[in-house]
C-alpha cells in the first residue's frame, strides 16, 4: 500500500541522547516535510525538502537536522535531545503541485526525560 | 504576522449539522485546506478551496470567502465517527502552509 512509513512509533529518550526518526515514502513525491504537533498548537514545520539533495529550515529548526540523500527517505535527527522536544512528530509528503494535499505518516510519539 | 484562528472545541449532537469556522491572515493567499485528525492518528485531507464559494463533498462541505479571510467546514448528518479534530491551514504567497491549532469536535448521542 502506497504511503509514508515512520519509525519508531514511540520512543522514550534520555536528555542528551542522539535520536534519528525515520521516514520513508513510496509515492515518488519530491516534497517532504517534518512537523511537530503539541497540544494547543498548530502543526509546526521543522524542516522540509523540495527535492532529493536539498533541504530547508522551517519555523522551529533549532536542535534538529535532516538529510535527503534520495527521493524516498527523509530522516530527522535530534543531536542532543532536550525535554522541550517531547512531542508527536509527523513526516509528510506532497505531489508536485503546491495545492496538492499533504500525505502524513502515522507519527512518532517522542518523550524526552 | 500570519495567523489562523479557529475555535478550540465544539460539541454537537449525532444527526445534527455543525459549522466549524476558520479565519486567516496571511501574506498572500494560495488556498485553504481542511484536514481531519482522529485522536492518536495522522491528519487526513478533507478539502481544498482557492475560489470563493461552497464546495460539497458528500456530508462535508467547505466554504471560502477570500475578501473576508474566512472559511468554514460544514458537517451534516453527524455520526459518532466524526468526533475528531479539524485542522484549518492556509497556503501563503510562498506556498508555505500556515496551520491553525485545530478544533476538537465532540459528538454526543
PDB file of C-alpha atoms in Angstrom:
ATOM      1  CA  UNK A   1       0.000   0.000   0.000  1.00  0.00           C
ATOM      2  CA  UNK A   2       1.470   3.328  -1.072  1.00  0.00           C
ATOM      3  CA  UNK A   3       2.146   5.759   1.692  1.00  0.00           C
ATOM      4  CA  UNK A   4       4.556   7.054   4.311  1.00  0.00           C
ATOM      5  CA  UNK A   5       6.152   4.903   6.965  1.00  0.00           C
ATOM      6  CA  UNK A   6       7.592   6.378  10.133  1.00  0.00           C
ATOM      7  CA  UNK A   7       9.678   4.594  12.739  1.00  0.00           C
ATOM      8  CA  UNK A   8       9.692   4.190  15.623  1.00  0.00           C
ATOM      9  CA  UNK A   9       6.023   4.578  16.607  1.00  0.00           C
ATOM     10  CA  UNK A  10       7.044   5.822  20.013  1.00  0.00           C
ATOM     11  CA  UNK A  11      10.224   6.326  21.976  1.00  0.00           C
ATOM     12  CA  UNK A  12      11.331   7.381  25.431  1.00  0.00           C
ATOM     13  CA  UNK A  13      14.712   9.060  25.282  1.00  0.00           C
ATOM     14  CA  UNK A  14      17.056  10.349  27.954  1.00  0.00           C
ATOM     15  CA  UNK A  15      18.045  14.001  27.646  1.00  0.00           C
ATOM     16  CA  UNK A  16      21.357  14.447  25.892  1.00  0.00           C
ATOM     17  CA  UNK A  17      20.992  11.342  23.741  1.00  0.00           C
ATOM     18  CA  UNK A  18      21.035  11.368  19.956  1.00  0.00           C
ATOM     19  CA  UNK A  19      17.993  10.059  18.088  1.00  0.00           C
ATOM     20  CA  UNK A  20      17.019   9.650  14.430  1.00  0.00           C
ATOM     21  CA  UNK A  21      13.382   9.447  13.413  1.00  0.00           C
ATOM     22  CA  UNK A  22      12.950   7.583  10.160  1.00  0.00           C
ATOM     23  CA  UNK A  23      10.575   8.436   7.339  1.00  0.00           C
ATOM     24  CA  UNK A  24      10.162   6.577   4.054  1.00  0.00           C
ATOM     25  CA  UNK A  25       7.637   7.150   1.276  1.00  0.00           C
ATOM     26  CA  UNK A  26       6.883   5.112  -1.825  1.00  0.00           C
ATOM     27  CA  UNK A  27       4.798   7.647  -3.733  1.00  0.00           C
ATOM     28  CA  UNK A  28       7.804   9.224  -5.502  1.00  0.00           C
ATOM     29  CA  UNK A  29       6.882  12.619  -4.098  1.00  0.00           C
ATOM     30  CA  UNK A  30       9.609  15.230  -4.369  1.00  0.00           C
ATOM     31  CA  UNK A  31       8.494  17.401  -1.478  1.00  0.00           C
ATOM     32  CA  UNK A  32       8.783  16.102   2.090  1.00  0.00           C
ATOM     33  CA  UNK A  33       8.250  17.734   5.477  1.00  0.00           C
ATOM     34  CA  UNK A  34       8.797  17.197   9.174  1.00  0.00           C
ATOM     35  CA  UNK A  35       6.264  18.683  11.606  1.00  0.00           C
ATOM     36  CA  UNK A  36       5.884  18.576  15.340  1.00  0.00           C
ATOM     37  CA  UNK A  37       2.471  18.699  16.978  1.00  0.00           C
ATOM     38  CA  UNK A  38       1.998  19.889  20.549  1.00  0.00           C
ATOM     39  CA  UNK A  39      -1.225  20.243  22.481  1.00  0.00           C
ATOM     40  CA  UNK A  40      -2.907  23.576  21.824  1.00  0.00           C
ATOM     41  CA  UNK A  41      -0.580  24.494  18.994  1.00  0.00           C
ATOM     42  CA  UNK A  42      -0.892  24.028  15.270  1.00  0.00           C
ATOM     43  CA  UNK A  43       1.442  21.812  13.328  1.00  0.00           C
ATOM     44  CA  UNK A  44       4.841  23.494  13.261  1.00  0.00           C
ATOM     45  CA  UNK A  45       7.261  22.916  10.405  1.00  0.00           C
ATOM     46  CA  UNK A  46      10.737  21.808  11.471  1.00  0.00           C
ATOM     47  CA  UNK A  47      12.489  21.161   8.160  1.00  0.00           C
ATOM     48  CA  UNK A  48      11.474  20.489   4.605  1.00  0.00           C
ATOM     49  CA  UNK A  49      12.933  19.211   1.353  1.00  0.00           C
ATOM     50  CA  UNK A  50      11.635  20.180  -2.075  1.00  0.00           C
ATOM     51  CA  UNK A  51      13.652  17.504  -3.848  1.00  0.00           C
ATOM     52  CA  UNK A  52      16.399  14.976  -3.212  1.00  0.00           C
ATOM     53  CA  UNK A  53      19.669  16.698  -2.319  1.00  0.00           C
ATOM     54  CA  UNK A  54      18.072  19.887  -0.963  1.00  0.00           C
ATOM     55  CA  UNK A  55      16.713  20.798   2.466  1.00  0.00           C
ATOM     56  CA  UNK A  56      15.393  23.926   4.136  1.00  0.00           C
ATOM     57  CA  UNK A  57      14.592  25.234   7.594  1.00  0.00           C
ATOM     58  CA  UNK A  58      11.051  25.628   8.769  1.00  0.00           C
ATOM     59  CA  UNK A  59       9.559  27.528  11.681  1.00  0.00           C
ATOM     60  CA  UNK A  60      11.273  25.589  14.502  1.00  0.00           C
ATOM     61  CA  UNK A  61      14.516  24.057  13.188  1.00  0.00           C
ATOM     62  CA  UNK A  62      16.794  24.521  16.208  1.00  0.00           C
ATOM     63  CA  UNK A  63      18.061  21.247  17.670  1.00  0.00           C
ATOM     64  CA  UNK A  64      17.065  19.249  14.590  1.00  0.00           C
ATOM     65  CA  UNK A  65      18.788  18.276  11.363  1.00  0.00           C
ATOM     66  CA  UNK A  66      17.660  16.451   8.242  1.00  0.00           C
ATOM     67  CA  UNK A  67      19.147  14.887   5.142  1.00  0.00           C
ATOM     68  CA  UNK A  68      17.657  13.895   1.794  1.00  0.00           C
ATOM     69  CA  UNK A  69      20.022  11.517   0.071  1.00  0.00           C
ATOM     70  CA  UNK A  70      17.276  10.088  -2.164  1.00  0.00           C
ATOM     71  CA  UNK A  71      13.619  10.646  -3.031  1.00  0.00           C
ATOM     72  CA  UNK A  72      12.206   8.077  -0.634  1.00  0.00           C
ATOM     73  CA  UNK A  73      13.933   8.767   2.675  1.00  0.00           C
ATOM     74  CA  UNK A  74      13.883  11.864   4.888  1.00  0.00           C
ATOM     75  CA  UNK A  75      15.310  11.165   8.368  1.00  0.00           C
ATOM     76  CA  UNK A  76      15.123  13.693  11.194  1.00  0.00           C
ATOM     77  CA  UNK A  77      17.933  13.745  13.758  1.00  0.00           C
ATOM     78  CA  UNK A  78      17.958  15.195  17.240  1.00  0.00           C
ATOM     79  CA  UNK A  79      21.647  15.634  18.016  1.00  0.00           C
ATOM     80  CA  UNK A  80      21.238  16.058  21.772  1.00  0.00           C
ATOM     81  CA  UNK A  81      17.643  15.693  22.924  1.00  0.00           C
ATOM     82  CA  UNK A  82      16.093  18.110  25.428  1.00  0.00           C
ATOM     83  CA  UNK A  83      12.756  17.774  27.291  1.00  0.00           C
ATOM     84  CA  UNK A  84      11.184  20.554  25.176  1.00  0.00           C
ATOM     85  CA  UNK A  85      11.494  18.239  22.195  1.00  0.00           C
ATOM     86  CA  UNK A  86       8.883  15.960  23.720  1.00  0.00           C
ATOM     87  CA  UNK A  87       6.201  15.956  21.050  1.00  0.00           C
ATOM     88  CA  UNK A  88       4.484  13.989  18.316  1.00  0.00           C
ATOM     89  CA  UNK A  89       6.445  14.152  15.083  1.00  0.00           C
ATOM     90  CA  UNK A  90       4.800  13.774  11.700  1.00  0.00           C
ATOM     91  CA  UNK A  91       6.522  13.250   8.387  1.00  0.00           C
ATOM     92  CA  UNK A  92       4.566  14.287   5.297  1.00  0.00           C
ATOM     93  CA  UNK A  93       4.970  14.390   1.547  1.00  0.00           C
ATOM     94  CA  UNK A  94       3.250  16.147  -1.305  1.00  0.00           C
ATOM     95  CA  UNK A  95       2.889  15.655  -5.031  1.00  0.00           C
ATOM     96  CA  UNK A  96       4.313  18.254  -7.444  1.00  0.00           C
ATOM     97  CA  UNK A  97       1.600  20.898  -7.348  1.00  0.00           C
ATOM     98  CA  UNK A  98       1.627  23.296  -4.393  1.00  0.00           C
ATOM     99  CA  UNK A  99      -2.115  22.859  -3.956  1.00  0.00           C
ATOM    100  CA  UNK A 100      -1.786  19.090  -3.638  1.00  0.00           C
ATOM    101  CA  UNK A 101      -2.691  17.832  -0.179  1.00  0.00           C
ATOM    102  CA  UNK A 102      -0.104  16.561   2.248  1.00  0.00           C
ATOM    103  CA  UNK A 103       0.096  12.842   2.950  1.00  0.00           C
ATOM    104  CA  UNK A 104       1.123  12.151   6.533  1.00  0.00           C
ATOM    105  CA  UNK A 105       2.852   9.257   8.201  1.00  0.00           C
ATOM    106  CA  UNK A 106       1.342   7.827  11.388  1.00  0.00           C
ATOM    107  CA  UNK A 107       3.656   9.840  13.589  1.00  0.00           C
ATOM    108  CA  UNK A 108       6.329   9.193  16.203  1.00  0.00           C
ATOM    109  CA  UNK A 109       5.488   9.981  19.820  1.00  0.00           C
ATOM    110  CA  UNK A 110       8.748  11.066  21.464  1.00  0.00           C
ATOM    111  CA  UNK A 111       9.230  11.631  25.179  1.00  0.00           C
ATOM    112  CA  UNK A 112      12.496  13.150  26.358  1.00  0.00           C
ATOM    113  CA  UNK A 113      13.114  12.649  30.070  1.00  0.00           C
TER     114      UNK A 113
ATOM    115  CA  UNK B   1       2.285  38.280  11.243  1.00  0.00           C
ATOM    116  CA  UNK B   2       0.458  35.310   9.843  1.00  0.00           C
ATOM    117  CA  UNK B   3      -2.306  33.767  11.857  1.00  0.00           C
ATOM    118  CA  UNK B   4      -5.098  31.214  11.702  1.00  0.00           C
ATOM    119  CA  UNK B   5      -7.945  31.288  14.217  1.00  0.00           C
ATOM    120  CA  UNK B   6     -10.438  28.518  14.839  1.00  0.00           C
ATOM    121  CA  UNK B   7     -12.428  27.528  17.926  1.00  0.00           C
ATOM    122  CA  UNK B   8     -10.673  25.207  20.331  1.00  0.00           C
ATOM    123  CA  UNK B   9     -13.593  22.881  20.908  1.00  0.00           C
ATOM    124  CA  UNK B  10     -17.169  22.360  19.750  1.00  0.00           C
ATOM    125  CA  UNK B  11     -19.898  19.947  20.787  1.00  0.00           C
ATOM    126  CA  UNK B  12     -22.723  18.706  18.577  1.00  0.00           C
ATOM    127  CA  UNK B  13     -25.373  16.007  18.577  1.00  0.00           C
ATOM    128  CA  UNK B  14     -25.412  12.902  16.424  1.00  0.00           C
ATOM    129  CA  UNK B  15     -27.520  13.500  13.310  1.00  0.00           C
ATOM    130  CA  UNK B  16     -27.218  17.283  13.524  1.00  0.00           C
ATOM    131  CA  UNK B  17     -25.253  19.829  11.471  1.00  0.00           C
ATOM    132  CA  UNK B  18     -22.170  21.666  12.687  1.00  0.00           C
ATOM    133  CA  UNK B  19     -20.167  24.524  11.180  1.00  0.00           C
ATOM    134  CA  UNK B  20     -16.506  24.958  12.106  1.00  0.00           C
ATOM    135  CA  UNK B  21     -15.165  28.414  11.326  1.00  0.00           C
ATOM    136  CA  UNK B  22     -11.655  29.476  10.414  1.00  0.00           C
ATOM    137  CA  UNK B  23     -10.298  32.971   9.875  1.00  0.00           C
ATOM    138  CA  UNK B  24      -6.883  33.630   8.432  1.00  0.00           C
ATOM    139  CA  UNK B  25      -4.408  36.459   7.973  1.00  0.00           C
ATOM    140  CA  UNK B  26      -1.564  35.535   5.660  1.00  0.00           C
ATOM    141  CA  UNK B  27       0.994  37.198   3.431  1.00  0.00           C
ATOM    142  CA  UNK B  28      -0.718  36.433   0.160  1.00  0.00           C
ATOM    143  CA  UNK B  29      -3.081  33.531  -0.293  1.00  0.00           C
ATOM    144  CA  UNK B  30      -2.995  30.434  -2.449  1.00  0.00           C
ATOM    145  CA  UNK B  31      -5.803  28.421  -0.993  1.00  0.00           C
ATOM    146  CA  UNK B  32      -7.118  26.864   2.187  1.00  0.00           C
ATOM    147  CA  UNK B  33      -7.087  23.236   3.314  1.00  0.00           C
ATOM    148  CA  UNK B  34      -9.159  21.329   5.851  1.00  0.00           C
ATOM    149  CA  UNK B  35      -7.853  18.153   7.436  1.00  0.00           C
ATOM    150  CA  UNK B  36      -9.443  15.697   9.843  1.00  0.00           C
ATOM    151  CA  UNK B  37      -7.395  14.164  12.640  1.00  0.00           C
ATOM    152  CA  UNK B  38      -8.716  11.417  14.890  1.00  0.00           C
ATOM    153  CA  UNK B  39      -7.086  11.149  18.294  1.00  0.00           C
ATOM    154  CA  UNK B  40      -3.720   9.427  18.096  1.00  0.00           C
ATOM    155  CA  UNK B  41      -3.747   9.354  14.310  1.00  0.00           C
ATOM    156  CA  UNK B  42      -2.327  11.354  11.410  1.00  0.00           C
ATOM    157  CA  UNK B  43      -4.214  14.219   9.747  1.00  0.00           C
ATOM    158  CA  UNK B  44      -6.081  13.242   6.588  1.00  0.00           C
ATOM    159  CA  UNK B  45      -7.104  15.586   3.778  1.00  0.00           C
ATOM    160  CA  UNK B  46     -10.731  16.728   3.544  1.00  0.00           C
ATOM    161  CA  UNK B  47     -10.883  19.700   1.190  1.00  0.00           C
ATOM    162  CA  UNK B  48      -9.082  22.479  -0.637  1.00  0.00           C
ATOM    163  CA  UNK B  49     -10.636  25.810  -1.630  1.00  0.00           C
ATOM    164  CA  UNK B  50      -8.988  28.581  -3.593  1.00  0.00           C
ATOM    165  CA  UNK B  51     -12.036  30.264  -5.165  1.00  0.00           C
ATOM    166  CA  UNK B  52     -14.901  31.878  -3.291  1.00  0.00           C
ATOM    167  CA  UNK B  53     -17.901  29.719  -2.681  1.00  0.00           C
ATOM    168  CA  UNK B  54     -19.086  26.416  -1.358  1.00  0.00           C
ATOM    169  CA  UNK B  55     -17.711  23.042  -2.377  1.00  0.00           C
ATOM    170  CA  UNK B  56     -19.691  19.981  -1.387  1.00  0.00           C
ATOM    171  CA  UNK B  57     -18.265  16.532  -0.914  1.00  0.00           C
ATOM    172  CA  UNK B  58     -20.844  14.132   0.483  1.00  0.00           C
ATOM    173  CA  UNK B  59     -21.709  15.025   4.077  1.00  0.00           C
ATOM    174  CA  UNK B  60     -18.866  17.543   4.226  1.00  0.00           C
ATOM    175  CA  UNK B  61     -18.806  20.969   2.576  1.00  0.00           C
ATOM    176  CA  UNK B  62     -16.208  23.724   2.696  1.00  0.00           C
ATOM    177  CA  UNK B  63     -16.764  27.420   2.094  1.00  0.00           C
ATOM    178  CA  UNK B  64     -14.306  30.207   1.348  1.00  0.00           C
ATOM    179  CA  UNK B  65     -14.568  33.995   1.285  1.00  0.00           C
ATOM    180  CA  UNK B  66     -11.238  35.479   0.212  1.00  0.00           C
ATOM    181  CA  UNK B  67     -12.362  39.057   0.800  1.00  0.00           C
ATOM    182  CA  UNK B  68     -13.228  38.256   4.418  1.00  0.00           C
ATOM    183  CA  UNK B  69     -10.314  35.900   5.089  1.00  0.00           C
ATOM    184  CA  UNK B  70     -12.836  33.337   6.221  1.00  0.00           C
ATOM    185  CA  UNK B  71     -13.639  29.691   5.676  1.00  0.00           C
ATOM    186  CA  UNK B  72     -15.900  27.144   7.263  1.00  0.00           C
ATOM    187  CA  UNK B  73     -16.307  23.400   7.222  1.00  0.00           C
ATOM    188  CA  UNK B  74     -19.882  22.177   7.345  1.00  0.00           C
ATOM    189  CA  UNK B  75     -20.591  18.657   8.528  1.00  0.00           C
ATOM    190  CA  UNK B  76     -24.098  17.268   8.001  1.00  0.00           C
ATOM    191  CA  UNK B  77     -25.840  14.206   9.447  1.00  0.00           C
ATOM    192  CA  UNK B  78     -23.198  13.920  12.111  1.00  0.00           C
ATOM    193  CA  UNK B  79     -22.006  10.453  13.030  1.00  0.00           C
ATOM    194  CA  UNK B  80     -20.078   9.370  16.110  1.00  0.00           C
ATOM    195  CA  UNK B  81     -17.073   8.656  13.883  1.00  0.00           C
ATOM    196  CA  UNK B  82     -16.918  12.381  13.048  1.00  0.00           C
ATOM    197  CA  UNK B  83     -15.564  13.004  16.553  1.00  0.00           C
ATOM    198  CA  UNK B  84     -12.092  14.298  15.728  1.00  0.00           C
ATOM    199  CA  UNK B  85     -10.020  17.440  15.458  1.00  0.00           C
ATOM    200  CA  UNK B  86     -10.438  19.533  12.335  1.00  0.00           C
ATOM    201  CA  UNK B  87      -7.386  21.473  11.176  1.00  0.00           C
ATOM    202  CA  UNK B  88      -7.525  24.569   9.003  1.00  0.00           C
ATOM    203  CA  UNK B  89      -4.402  25.541   7.034  1.00  0.00           C
ATOM    204  CA  UNK B  90      -3.810  28.419   4.619  1.00  0.00           C
ATOM    205  CA  UNK B  91      -1.239  28.452   1.829  1.00  0.00           C
ATOM    206  CA  UNK B  92       0.601  31.780   1.785  1.00  0.00           C
ATOM    207  CA  UNK B  93       2.299  33.627  -1.088  1.00  0.00           C
ATOM    208  CA  UNK B  94       5.440  31.481  -0.652  1.00  0.00           C
ATOM    209  CA  UNK B  95       3.319  28.332  -0.786  1.00  0.00           C
ATOM    210  CA  UNK B  96       4.023  27.652   2.882  1.00  0.00           C
ATOM    211  CA  UNK B  97       1.222  26.183   4.960  1.00  0.00           C
ATOM    212  CA  UNK B  98       0.098  28.172   7.990  1.00  0.00           C
ATOM    213  CA  UNK B  99      -1.768  25.886  10.409  1.00  0.00           C
ATOM    214  CA  UNK B 100      -4.478  26.595  12.923  1.00  0.00           C
ATOM    215  CA  UNK B 101      -4.370  24.825  16.283  1.00  0.00           C
ATOM    216  CA  UNK B 102      -7.361  22.704  15.349  1.00  0.00           C
ATOM    217  CA  UNK B 103     -10.953  22.415  16.534  1.00  0.00           C
ATOM    218  CA  UNK B 104     -11.816  19.385  18.635  1.00  0.00           C
ATOM    219  CA  UNK B 105     -15.336  18.254  17.710  1.00  0.00           C
ATOM    220  CA  UNK B 106     -17.195  16.176  20.275  1.00  0.00           C
ATOM    221  CA  UNK B 107     -20.283  14.320  19.072  1.00  0.00           C
ATOM    222  CA  UNK B 108     -22.876  13.337  21.658  1.00  0.00           C
ATOM    223  CA  UNK B 109     -25.520  10.678  21.098  1.00  0.00           C
TER     224      UNK B 109
END
